[in-house]
Coordinates of C-alpha atoms and ligand atoms in Angstrom, one line a residue:
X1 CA 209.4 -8.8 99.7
X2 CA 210.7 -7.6 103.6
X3 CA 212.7 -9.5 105.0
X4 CA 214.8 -10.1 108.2
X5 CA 218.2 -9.0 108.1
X6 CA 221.1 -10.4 110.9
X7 CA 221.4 -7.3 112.8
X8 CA 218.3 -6.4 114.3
X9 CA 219.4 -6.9 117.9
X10 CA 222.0 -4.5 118.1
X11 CA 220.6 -1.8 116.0
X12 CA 217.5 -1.9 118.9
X13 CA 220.1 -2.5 121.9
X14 CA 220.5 1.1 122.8
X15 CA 216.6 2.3 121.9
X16 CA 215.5 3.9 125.1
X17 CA 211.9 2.8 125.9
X18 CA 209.8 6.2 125.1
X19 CA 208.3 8.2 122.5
X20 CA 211.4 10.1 121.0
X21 CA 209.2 13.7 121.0
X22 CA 208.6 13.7 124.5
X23 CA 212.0 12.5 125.2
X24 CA 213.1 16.2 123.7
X25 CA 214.4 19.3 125.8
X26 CA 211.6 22.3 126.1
X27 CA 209.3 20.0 127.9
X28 CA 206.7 22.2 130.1
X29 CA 207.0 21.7 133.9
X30 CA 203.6 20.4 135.3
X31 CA 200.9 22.4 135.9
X32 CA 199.3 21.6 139.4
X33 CA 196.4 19.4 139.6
X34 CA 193.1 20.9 141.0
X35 CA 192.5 21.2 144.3
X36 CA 189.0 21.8 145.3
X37 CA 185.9 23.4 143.1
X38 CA 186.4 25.4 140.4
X39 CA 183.5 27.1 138.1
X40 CA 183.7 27.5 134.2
X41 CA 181.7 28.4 131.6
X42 CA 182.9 25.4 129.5
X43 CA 185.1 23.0 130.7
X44 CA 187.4 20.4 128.5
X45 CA 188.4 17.0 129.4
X46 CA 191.5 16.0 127.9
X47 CA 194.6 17.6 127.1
X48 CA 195.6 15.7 123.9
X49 CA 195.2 17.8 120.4
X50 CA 191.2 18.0 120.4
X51 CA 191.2 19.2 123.6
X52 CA 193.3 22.0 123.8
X53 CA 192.1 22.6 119.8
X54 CA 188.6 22.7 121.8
X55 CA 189.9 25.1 124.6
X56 CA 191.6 27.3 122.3
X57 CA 189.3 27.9 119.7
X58 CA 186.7 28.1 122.8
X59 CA 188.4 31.3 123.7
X60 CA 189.3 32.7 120.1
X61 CA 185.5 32.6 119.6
X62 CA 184.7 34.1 122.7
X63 CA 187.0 35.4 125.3
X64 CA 185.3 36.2 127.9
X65 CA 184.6 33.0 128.5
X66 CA 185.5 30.9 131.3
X67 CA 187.3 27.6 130.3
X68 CA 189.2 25.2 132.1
X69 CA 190.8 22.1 131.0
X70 CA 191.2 19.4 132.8
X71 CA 194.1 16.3 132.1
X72 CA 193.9 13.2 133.7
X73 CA 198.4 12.9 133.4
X74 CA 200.2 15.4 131.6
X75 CA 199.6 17.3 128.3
X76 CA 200.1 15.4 125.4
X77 CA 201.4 12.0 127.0
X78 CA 198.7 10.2 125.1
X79 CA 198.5 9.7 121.2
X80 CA 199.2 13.3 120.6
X81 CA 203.1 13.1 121.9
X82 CA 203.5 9.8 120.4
X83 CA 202.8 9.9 116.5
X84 CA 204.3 10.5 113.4
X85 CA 203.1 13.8 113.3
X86 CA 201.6 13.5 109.3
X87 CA 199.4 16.7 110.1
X88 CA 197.1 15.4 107.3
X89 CA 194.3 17.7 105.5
X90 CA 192.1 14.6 105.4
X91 CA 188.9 14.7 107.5
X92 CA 187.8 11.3 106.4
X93 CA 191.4 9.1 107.2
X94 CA 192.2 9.6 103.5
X95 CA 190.0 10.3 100.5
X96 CA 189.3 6.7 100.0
X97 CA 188.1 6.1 103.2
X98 CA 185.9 9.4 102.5
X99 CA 184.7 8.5 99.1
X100 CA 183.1 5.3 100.2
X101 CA 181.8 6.3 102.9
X102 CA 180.1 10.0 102.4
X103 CA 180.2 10.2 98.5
X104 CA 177.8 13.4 98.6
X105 CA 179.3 15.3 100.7
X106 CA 183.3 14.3 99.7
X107 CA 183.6 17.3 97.8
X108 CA 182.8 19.9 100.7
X109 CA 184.7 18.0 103.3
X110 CA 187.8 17.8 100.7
X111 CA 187.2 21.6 101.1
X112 CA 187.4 21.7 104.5
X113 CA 190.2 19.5 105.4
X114 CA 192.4 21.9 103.2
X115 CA 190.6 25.4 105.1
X116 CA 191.2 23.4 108.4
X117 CA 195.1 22.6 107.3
X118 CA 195.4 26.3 106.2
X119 CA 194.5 27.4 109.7
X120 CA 196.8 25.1 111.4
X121 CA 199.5 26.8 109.7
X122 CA 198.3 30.5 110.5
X123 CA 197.9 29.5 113.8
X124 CA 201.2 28.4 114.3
X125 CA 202.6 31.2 113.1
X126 CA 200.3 34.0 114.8
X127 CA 201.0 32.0 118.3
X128 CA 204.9 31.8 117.1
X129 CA 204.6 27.6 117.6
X130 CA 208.1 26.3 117.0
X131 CA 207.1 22.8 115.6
X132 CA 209.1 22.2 112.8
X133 CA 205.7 22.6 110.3
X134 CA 206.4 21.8 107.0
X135 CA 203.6 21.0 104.0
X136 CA 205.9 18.5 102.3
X137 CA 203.3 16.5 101.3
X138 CA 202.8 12.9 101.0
X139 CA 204.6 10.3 99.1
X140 CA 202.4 7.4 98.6
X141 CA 204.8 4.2 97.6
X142 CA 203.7 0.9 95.8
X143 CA 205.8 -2.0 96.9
X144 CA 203.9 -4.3 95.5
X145 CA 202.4 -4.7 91.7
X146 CA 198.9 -4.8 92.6
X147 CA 199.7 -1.2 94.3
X148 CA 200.9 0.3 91.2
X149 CA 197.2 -0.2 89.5
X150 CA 195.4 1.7 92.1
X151 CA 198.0 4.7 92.1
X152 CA 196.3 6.6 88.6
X153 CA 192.5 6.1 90.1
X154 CA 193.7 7.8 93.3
X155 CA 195.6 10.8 91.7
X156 CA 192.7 11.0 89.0
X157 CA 190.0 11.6 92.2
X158 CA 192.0 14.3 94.2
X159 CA 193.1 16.0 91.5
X160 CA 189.0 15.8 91.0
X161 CA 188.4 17.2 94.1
X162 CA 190.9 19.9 93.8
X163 CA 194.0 18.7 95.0
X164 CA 197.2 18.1 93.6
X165 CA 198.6 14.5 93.1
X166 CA 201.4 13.1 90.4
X167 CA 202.0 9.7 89.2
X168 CA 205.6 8.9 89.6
X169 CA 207.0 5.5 87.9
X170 CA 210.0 3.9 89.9
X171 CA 212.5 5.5 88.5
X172 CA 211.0 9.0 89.3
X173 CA 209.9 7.6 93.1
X174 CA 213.2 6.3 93.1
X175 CA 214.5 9.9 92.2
X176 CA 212.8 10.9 95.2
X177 CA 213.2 8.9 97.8
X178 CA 215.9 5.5 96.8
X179 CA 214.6 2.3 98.0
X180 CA 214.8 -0.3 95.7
X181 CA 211.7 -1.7 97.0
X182 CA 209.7 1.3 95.1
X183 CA 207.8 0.1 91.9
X184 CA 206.0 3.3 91.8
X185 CA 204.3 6.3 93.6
X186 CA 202.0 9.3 94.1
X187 CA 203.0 12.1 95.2
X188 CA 200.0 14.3 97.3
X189 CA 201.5 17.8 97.4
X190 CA 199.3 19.7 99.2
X191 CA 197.0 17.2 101.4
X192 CA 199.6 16.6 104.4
X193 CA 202.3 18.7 106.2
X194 CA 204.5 16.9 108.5
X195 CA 205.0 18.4 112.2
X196 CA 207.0 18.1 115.6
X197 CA 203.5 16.7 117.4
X198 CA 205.1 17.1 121.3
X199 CA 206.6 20.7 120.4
X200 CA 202.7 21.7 118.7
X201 CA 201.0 20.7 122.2
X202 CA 203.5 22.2 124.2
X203 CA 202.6 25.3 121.8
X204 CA 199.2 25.0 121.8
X205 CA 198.9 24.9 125.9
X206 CA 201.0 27.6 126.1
X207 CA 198.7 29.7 123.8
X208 CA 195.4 28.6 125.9
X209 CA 197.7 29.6 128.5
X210 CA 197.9 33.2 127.2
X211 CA 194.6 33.0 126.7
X212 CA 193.3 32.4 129.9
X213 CA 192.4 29.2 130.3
X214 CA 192.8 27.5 133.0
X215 CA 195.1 23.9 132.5
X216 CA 194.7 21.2 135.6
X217 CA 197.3 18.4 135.1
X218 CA 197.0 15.0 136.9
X219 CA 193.2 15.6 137.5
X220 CA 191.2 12.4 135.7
X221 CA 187.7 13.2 135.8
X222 CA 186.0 10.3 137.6
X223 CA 182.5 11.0 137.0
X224 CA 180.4 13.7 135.1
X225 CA 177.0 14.5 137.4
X226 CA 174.7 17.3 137.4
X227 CA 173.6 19.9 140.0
X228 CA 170.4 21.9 138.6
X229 CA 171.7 23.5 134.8
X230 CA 175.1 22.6 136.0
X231 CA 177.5 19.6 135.1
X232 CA 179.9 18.5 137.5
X233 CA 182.9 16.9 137.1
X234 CA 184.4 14.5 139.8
X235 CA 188.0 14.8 140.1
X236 CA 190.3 12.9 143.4
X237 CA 190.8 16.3 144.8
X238 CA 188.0 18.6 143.5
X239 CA 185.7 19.1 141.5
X240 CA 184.0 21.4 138.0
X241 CA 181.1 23.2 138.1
X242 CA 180.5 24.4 134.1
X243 CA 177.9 24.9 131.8
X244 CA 178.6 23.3 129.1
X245 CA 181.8 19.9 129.1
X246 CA 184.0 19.0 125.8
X247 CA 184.9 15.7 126.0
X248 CA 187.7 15.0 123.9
X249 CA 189.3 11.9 125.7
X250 CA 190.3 9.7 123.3
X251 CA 190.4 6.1 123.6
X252 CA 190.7 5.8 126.9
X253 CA 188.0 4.8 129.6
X254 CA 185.1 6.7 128.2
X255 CA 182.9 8.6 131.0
X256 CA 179.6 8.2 128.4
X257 CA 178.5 4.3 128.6
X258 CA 177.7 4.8 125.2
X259 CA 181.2 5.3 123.9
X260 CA 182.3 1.8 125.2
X261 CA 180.6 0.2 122.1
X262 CA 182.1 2.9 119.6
X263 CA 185.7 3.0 120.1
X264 CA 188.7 0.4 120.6
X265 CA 191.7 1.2 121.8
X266 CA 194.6 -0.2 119.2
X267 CA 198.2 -0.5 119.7
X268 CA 200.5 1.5 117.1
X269 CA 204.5 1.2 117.3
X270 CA 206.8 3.5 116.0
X271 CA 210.8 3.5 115.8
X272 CA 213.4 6.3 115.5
X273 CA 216.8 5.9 114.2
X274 CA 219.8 8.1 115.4
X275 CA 220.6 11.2 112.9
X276 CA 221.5 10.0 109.6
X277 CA 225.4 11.5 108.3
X278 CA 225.1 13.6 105.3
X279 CA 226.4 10.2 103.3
X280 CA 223.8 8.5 104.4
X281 CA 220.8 11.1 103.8
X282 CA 222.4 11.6 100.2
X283 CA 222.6 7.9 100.0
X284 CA 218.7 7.8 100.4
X285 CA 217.8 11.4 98.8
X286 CA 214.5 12.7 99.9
X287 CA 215.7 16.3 99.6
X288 CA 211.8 17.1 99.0
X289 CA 211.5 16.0 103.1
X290 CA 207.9 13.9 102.2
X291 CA 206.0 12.0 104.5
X292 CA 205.6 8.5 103.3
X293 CA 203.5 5.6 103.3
X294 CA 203.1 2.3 101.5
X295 CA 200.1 0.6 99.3
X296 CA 199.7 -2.3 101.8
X297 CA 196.7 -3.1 104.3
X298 CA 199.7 -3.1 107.1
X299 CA 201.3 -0.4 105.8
X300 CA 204.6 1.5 107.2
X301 CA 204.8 5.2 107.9
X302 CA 207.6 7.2 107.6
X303 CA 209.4 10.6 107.9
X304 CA 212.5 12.6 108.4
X305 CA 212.9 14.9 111.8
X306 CA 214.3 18.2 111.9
X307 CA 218.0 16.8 112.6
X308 CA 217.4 13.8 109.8
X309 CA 216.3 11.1 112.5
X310 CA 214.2 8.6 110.6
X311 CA 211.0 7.6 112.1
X312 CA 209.6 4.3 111.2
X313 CA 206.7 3.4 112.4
X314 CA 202.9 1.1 111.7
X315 CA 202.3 -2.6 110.2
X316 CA 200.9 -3.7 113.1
X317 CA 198.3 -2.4 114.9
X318 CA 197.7 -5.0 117.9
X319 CA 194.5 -4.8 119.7
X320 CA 194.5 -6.6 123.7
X321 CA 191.8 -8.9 124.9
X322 CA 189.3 -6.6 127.0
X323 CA 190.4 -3.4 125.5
X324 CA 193.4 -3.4 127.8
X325 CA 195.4 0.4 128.2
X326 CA 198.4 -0.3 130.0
X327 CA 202.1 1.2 130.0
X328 CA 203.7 -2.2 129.7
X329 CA 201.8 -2.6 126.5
X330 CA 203.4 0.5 125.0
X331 CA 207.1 -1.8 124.4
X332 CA 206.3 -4.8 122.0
X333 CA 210.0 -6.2 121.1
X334 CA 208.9 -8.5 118.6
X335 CA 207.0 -5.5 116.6
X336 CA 210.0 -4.0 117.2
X337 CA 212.3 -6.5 115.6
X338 CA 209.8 -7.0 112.4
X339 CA 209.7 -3.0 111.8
X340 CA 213.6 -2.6 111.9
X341 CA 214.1 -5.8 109.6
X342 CA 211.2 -4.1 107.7
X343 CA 213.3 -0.6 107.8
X344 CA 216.9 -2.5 106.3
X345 CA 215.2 -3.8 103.7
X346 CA 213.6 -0.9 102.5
X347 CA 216.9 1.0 103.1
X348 CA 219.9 -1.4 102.3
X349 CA 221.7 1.5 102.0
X350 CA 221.1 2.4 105.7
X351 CA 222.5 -1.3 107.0
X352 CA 223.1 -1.0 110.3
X353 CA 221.8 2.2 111.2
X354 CA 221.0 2.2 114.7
X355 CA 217.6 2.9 116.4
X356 CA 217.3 5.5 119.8
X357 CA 213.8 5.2 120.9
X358 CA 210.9 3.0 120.7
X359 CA 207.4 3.4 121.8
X360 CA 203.9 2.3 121.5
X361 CA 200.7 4.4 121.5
X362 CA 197.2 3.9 121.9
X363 CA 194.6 4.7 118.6
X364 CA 191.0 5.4 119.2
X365 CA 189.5 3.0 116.4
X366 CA 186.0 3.2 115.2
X367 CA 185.0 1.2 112.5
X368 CA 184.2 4.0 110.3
X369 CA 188.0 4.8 110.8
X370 CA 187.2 8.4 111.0
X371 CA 185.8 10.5 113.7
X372 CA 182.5 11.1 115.3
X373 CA 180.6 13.3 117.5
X374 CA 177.7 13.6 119.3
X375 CA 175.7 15.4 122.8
X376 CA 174.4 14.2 125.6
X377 CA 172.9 15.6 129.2
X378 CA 170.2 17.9 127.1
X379 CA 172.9 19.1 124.6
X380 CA 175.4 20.4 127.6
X381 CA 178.0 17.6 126.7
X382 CA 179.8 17.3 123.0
X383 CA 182.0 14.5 122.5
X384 CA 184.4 13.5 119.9
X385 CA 186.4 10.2 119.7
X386 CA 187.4 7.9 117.0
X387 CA 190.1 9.8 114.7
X388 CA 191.7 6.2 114.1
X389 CA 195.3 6.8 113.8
X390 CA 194.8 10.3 111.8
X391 CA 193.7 13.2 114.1
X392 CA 196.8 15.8 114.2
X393 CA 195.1 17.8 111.8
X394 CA 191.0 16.4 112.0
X395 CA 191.7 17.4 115.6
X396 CA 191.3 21.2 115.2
X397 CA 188.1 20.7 113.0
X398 CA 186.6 18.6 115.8
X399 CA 187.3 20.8 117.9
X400 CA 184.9 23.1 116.1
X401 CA 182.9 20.6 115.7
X402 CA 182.3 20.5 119.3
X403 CA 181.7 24.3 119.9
X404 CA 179.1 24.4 117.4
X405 CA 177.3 21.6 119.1
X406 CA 177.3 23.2 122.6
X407 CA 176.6 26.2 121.2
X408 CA 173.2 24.7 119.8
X409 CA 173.4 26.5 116.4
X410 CA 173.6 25.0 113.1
X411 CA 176.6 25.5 111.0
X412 CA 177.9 24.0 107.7
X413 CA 179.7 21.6 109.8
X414 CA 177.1 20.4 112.0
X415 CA 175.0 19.7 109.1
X416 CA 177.5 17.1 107.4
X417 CA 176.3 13.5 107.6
X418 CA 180.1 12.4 108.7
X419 CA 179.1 14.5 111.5
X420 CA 175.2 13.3 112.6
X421 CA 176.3 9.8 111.9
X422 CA 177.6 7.7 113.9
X423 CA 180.2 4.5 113.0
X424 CA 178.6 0.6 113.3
X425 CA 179.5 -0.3 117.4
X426 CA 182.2 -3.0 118.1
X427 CA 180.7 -6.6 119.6
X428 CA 181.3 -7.1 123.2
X429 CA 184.0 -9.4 124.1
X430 CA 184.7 -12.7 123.2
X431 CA 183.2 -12.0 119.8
X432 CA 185.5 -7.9 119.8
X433 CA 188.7 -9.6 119.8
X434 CA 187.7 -12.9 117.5
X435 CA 186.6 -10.4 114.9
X436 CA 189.7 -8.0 115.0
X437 CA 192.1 -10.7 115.2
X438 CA 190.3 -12.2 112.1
X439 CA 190.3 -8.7 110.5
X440 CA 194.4 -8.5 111.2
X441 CA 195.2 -12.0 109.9
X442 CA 192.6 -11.2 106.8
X443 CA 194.6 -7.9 105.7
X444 CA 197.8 -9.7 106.3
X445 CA 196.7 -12.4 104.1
X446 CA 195.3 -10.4 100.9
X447 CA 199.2 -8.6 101.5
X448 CA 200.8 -11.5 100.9
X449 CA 198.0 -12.7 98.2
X450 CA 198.6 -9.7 95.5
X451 CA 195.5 -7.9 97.8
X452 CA 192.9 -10.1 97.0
X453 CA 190.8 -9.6 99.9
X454 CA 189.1 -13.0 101.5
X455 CA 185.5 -13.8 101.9
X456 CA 185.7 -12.5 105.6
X457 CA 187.2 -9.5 104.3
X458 CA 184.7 -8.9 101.6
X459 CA 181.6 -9.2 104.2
X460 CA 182.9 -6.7 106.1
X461 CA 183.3 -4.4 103.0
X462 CA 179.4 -5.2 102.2
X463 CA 178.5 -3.9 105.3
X464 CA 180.5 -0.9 105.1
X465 CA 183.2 -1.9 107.8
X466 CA 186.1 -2.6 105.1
X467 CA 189.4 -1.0 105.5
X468 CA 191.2 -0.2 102.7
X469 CA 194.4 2.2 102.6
Ligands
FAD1 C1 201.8 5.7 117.5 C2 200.8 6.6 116.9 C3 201.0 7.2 115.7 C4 200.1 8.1 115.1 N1 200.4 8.8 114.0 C5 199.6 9.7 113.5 C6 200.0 10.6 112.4 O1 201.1 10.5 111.9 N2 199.1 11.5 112.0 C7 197.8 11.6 112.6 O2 197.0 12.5 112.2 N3 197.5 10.9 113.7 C8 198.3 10.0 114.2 N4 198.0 9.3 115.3 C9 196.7 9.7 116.0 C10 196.8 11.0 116.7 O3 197.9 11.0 117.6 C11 195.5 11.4 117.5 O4 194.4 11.2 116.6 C12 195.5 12.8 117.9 O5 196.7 13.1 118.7 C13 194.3 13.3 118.6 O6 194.4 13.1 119.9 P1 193.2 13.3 121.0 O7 193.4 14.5 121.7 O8 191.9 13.0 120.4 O9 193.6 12.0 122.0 P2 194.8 11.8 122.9 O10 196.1 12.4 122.4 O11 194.8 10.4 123.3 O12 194.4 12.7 124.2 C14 193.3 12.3 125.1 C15 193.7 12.8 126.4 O13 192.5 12.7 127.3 C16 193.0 12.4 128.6 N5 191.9 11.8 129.3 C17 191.2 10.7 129.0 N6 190.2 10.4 129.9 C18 190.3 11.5 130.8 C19 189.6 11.8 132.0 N7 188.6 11.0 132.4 N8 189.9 12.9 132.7 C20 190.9 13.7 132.2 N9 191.6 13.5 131.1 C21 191.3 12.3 130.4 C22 194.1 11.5 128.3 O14 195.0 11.4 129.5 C23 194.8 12.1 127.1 O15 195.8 12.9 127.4 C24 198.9 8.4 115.9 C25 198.7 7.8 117.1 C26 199.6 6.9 117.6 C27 199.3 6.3 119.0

């Protein structure tokens, strides 16, 4: 069991109040926003991972083509500059999430998550992306009983399904990674690689960059009309003419009415502690560098940074009354105090250890928990949204997701029903919030009750909207 330790106040004192990656030296200056009209044969909106994924690939595939992307603040501000950076091969927000949901097809889009991993990696390395990449895979840990049973079923199915998983007991979790909270542990070594998310953006645009496209920063796009066969894009000072539009905006005010009912915006918050001493990261092990995450339904995420910072982050995802985005949301001090009490007790050893930054960031939640895509105007718009909290990697594969779709062909990719489906849509408000705060309290609940899920819980399992990590 977590509990509260008597320090908390003091180890958060000095936390400055931003995400700790974009708080790093090698930030890009600006790029200037758009001024007037510009033409394009595609253009992107959003600068996050899928779009500059989208704009890149856009111009592998072709370069001759025009593409411009636009950014409504600066690269990478959003969700893409603000996560733990678990750059995970999973397409489907984990194979359990995948396996209920497109049983038939698991197999191929196992397959593809790993191809699409492998081809983060190459691209890093052709475009020379300093991003501290590392496939160190992911340490699952059960800190409860009822987590230990599920561990053998999990690592019986990916190993299935071609990947490689071992069952470690406590003493062997222990051995990797020493919290006395372990009772056991799988360890995924080839589904996740951990990353430096701000320094792979800053990467990326610099490579689309090279390429040719075209980056506008500060330049929302207000409005998406259409003049004859073209789109165009409303900005404050100017304006798109393109072909074809990628819309790869994440949660935030979606410029398709139909997204509105798809996608919530949900709070995650994440700490990072100063570096740990070399007594201190020998005190805890983890020479093998894993990413980690517990068995609960509020689960904790963690990893080491390239100078043995700790991040900490997860447990509660907080949704706001009327789908609220705002930057005084992104500091939650009580979150704050529960995931550093949360942090002490898993690391006794660490007692004290004091945190530098704190932030918040926004998820794009669908209740299929994984993303999905569709057109609209005639086929000349492709949008994705939805990744849920695990789109560092999915990213790029959307990405190519979208370019088959504007490109009208059909590929293996198009043809996947996680692709041509689309998730359940939320309730509009009162009955949005009532149900995710019911959800929240639900999977806090079956935490505390050995996971025995409620009857609340187990409706929305019938009806395929259970969430189970
Ligand atoms: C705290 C936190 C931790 C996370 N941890 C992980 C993790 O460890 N692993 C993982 O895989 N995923 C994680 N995620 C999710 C991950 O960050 C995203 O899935 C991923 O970055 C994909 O981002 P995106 O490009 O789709 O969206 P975003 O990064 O949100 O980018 C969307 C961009 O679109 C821009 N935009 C929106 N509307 C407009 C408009 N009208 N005009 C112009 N621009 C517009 C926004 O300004 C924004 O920059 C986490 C997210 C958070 C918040």
């Amino acid at each position: 069991m977590l509990t509260r330790p008597p320090q908390l106040p003091a180890a958060l004192a000095g936390a400055s109040p931003k995400p700790y990656w974009l708080d790093q030296a090698g930030a890009p200056a600006p790029l200037p926003p758009l001024r007037g009209t510009v033409q394009a044969d595609v253009a992107v909106i959003g600068g996050g991972f899928s779009g500059l994924w989208t704009a890149l690939l856009a111009k592998e595939r072709d370069p001759g083509r025009d593409v411009v992307l636009v950014e409504g603040r600066r690269i990478a501000w959003a969700g893409t500059g603000r996560n733990g950076g678990f750059c995970s091969a999973s397409l489907t927000h984990g194979l359990g999430n995948g396996l209920e949901r497109f049983p038939e097809e698991i197999e191929t889009l196992e397959w593809l998550g790993r191809e699409n991993l492998d081809q983060i990696e190459h691209a890093i390395r052709r475009y020379g992306i300093n991003c501290d990449f590392r496939r160190s895979g992911e340490l699952a840990v059960a800190t409860e009983p009822w987590q230990v049973e599920d561990l053998a079923a999990v690592a019986e199915a990916a190993i299935r399904l071609g990947g490689q998983a071992d069952v470690l007991d406590a003493a062997a979790v222990r051995q990797e990674l020493n919290s006395p909270t372990y009772l056991g542990g799988l360890w995924l070594r080839d589904s996740c690689a951990l990353v430096d998310p701000a320094r792979l953006a800053w990467g990326l645009r610099r490579a689309c960059l090279a390429a040719g496209v075209r980056i506008y920063e500060h330049t929302p796009v207000l409005a998406i009309g259409e003049r004859g066969a073209e789109l165009v894009l409303t900005t404050p000072t100017g304006q798109v003419q393109a072909q074809k539009a990628a819309l790869a905006a994440g949660a935030f005010a979606p410029l398709l009415r139909r997204l509105r009912h798809y996608v919530v915006p949900v709070y995650d918050y994440v700490l990072m502690t100063r570096p740990l001493s070399p007594a201190q990261l020998a005190s805890i092990g983890w020479r093998n560098r894993q990413g980690v995450a517990d068995g609960s339904n509020q689960f904790h995420y963690y990893r080491l940074t390239a100078d043995d910072r700790i991040l900490w982050g997860g447990y509660d995802a907080v949704y706001y009354f009327g789908s609220q985005i705002a930057a005084r949301l992104d500091q939650r001090p009580a979150t704050f105090a529960t995931l550093a009490a949360h942090f002490y007790s898993t690391f006794p050893q660490l007692d004290g250890l004091e945190f530098t930054h704190s932030w918040g960031g926004v998820i794009d939640t669908c209740s299929r928990f994984c993303a999905f895509y569709g057109t609209a105007r005639s086929g000349r718009i492709a949008y994705v949204a939805g990744y849920t909290g695990l789109g560092v990697g999915a990213s790029r594969f959307g990405a190519n997701v979208l370019l088959d779709l504007l490109s009208g062909e059909e590929t293996e990719r198009t043809q996947l029903q996680m692709v041509r489906s689309k998730p359940l849509p939320f309730p509009p408000e009162p009955a949005r919030s009532i149900g995710i705060g019911l959800t929240r309290w639900s999977l806090a609940r079956a935490d505390a009750r050995a996971g025995r899920r409620n009857a609340w819980l187990r409706a929305l399992d019938g009806i395929g909207l259970g969430f189970d990590t």
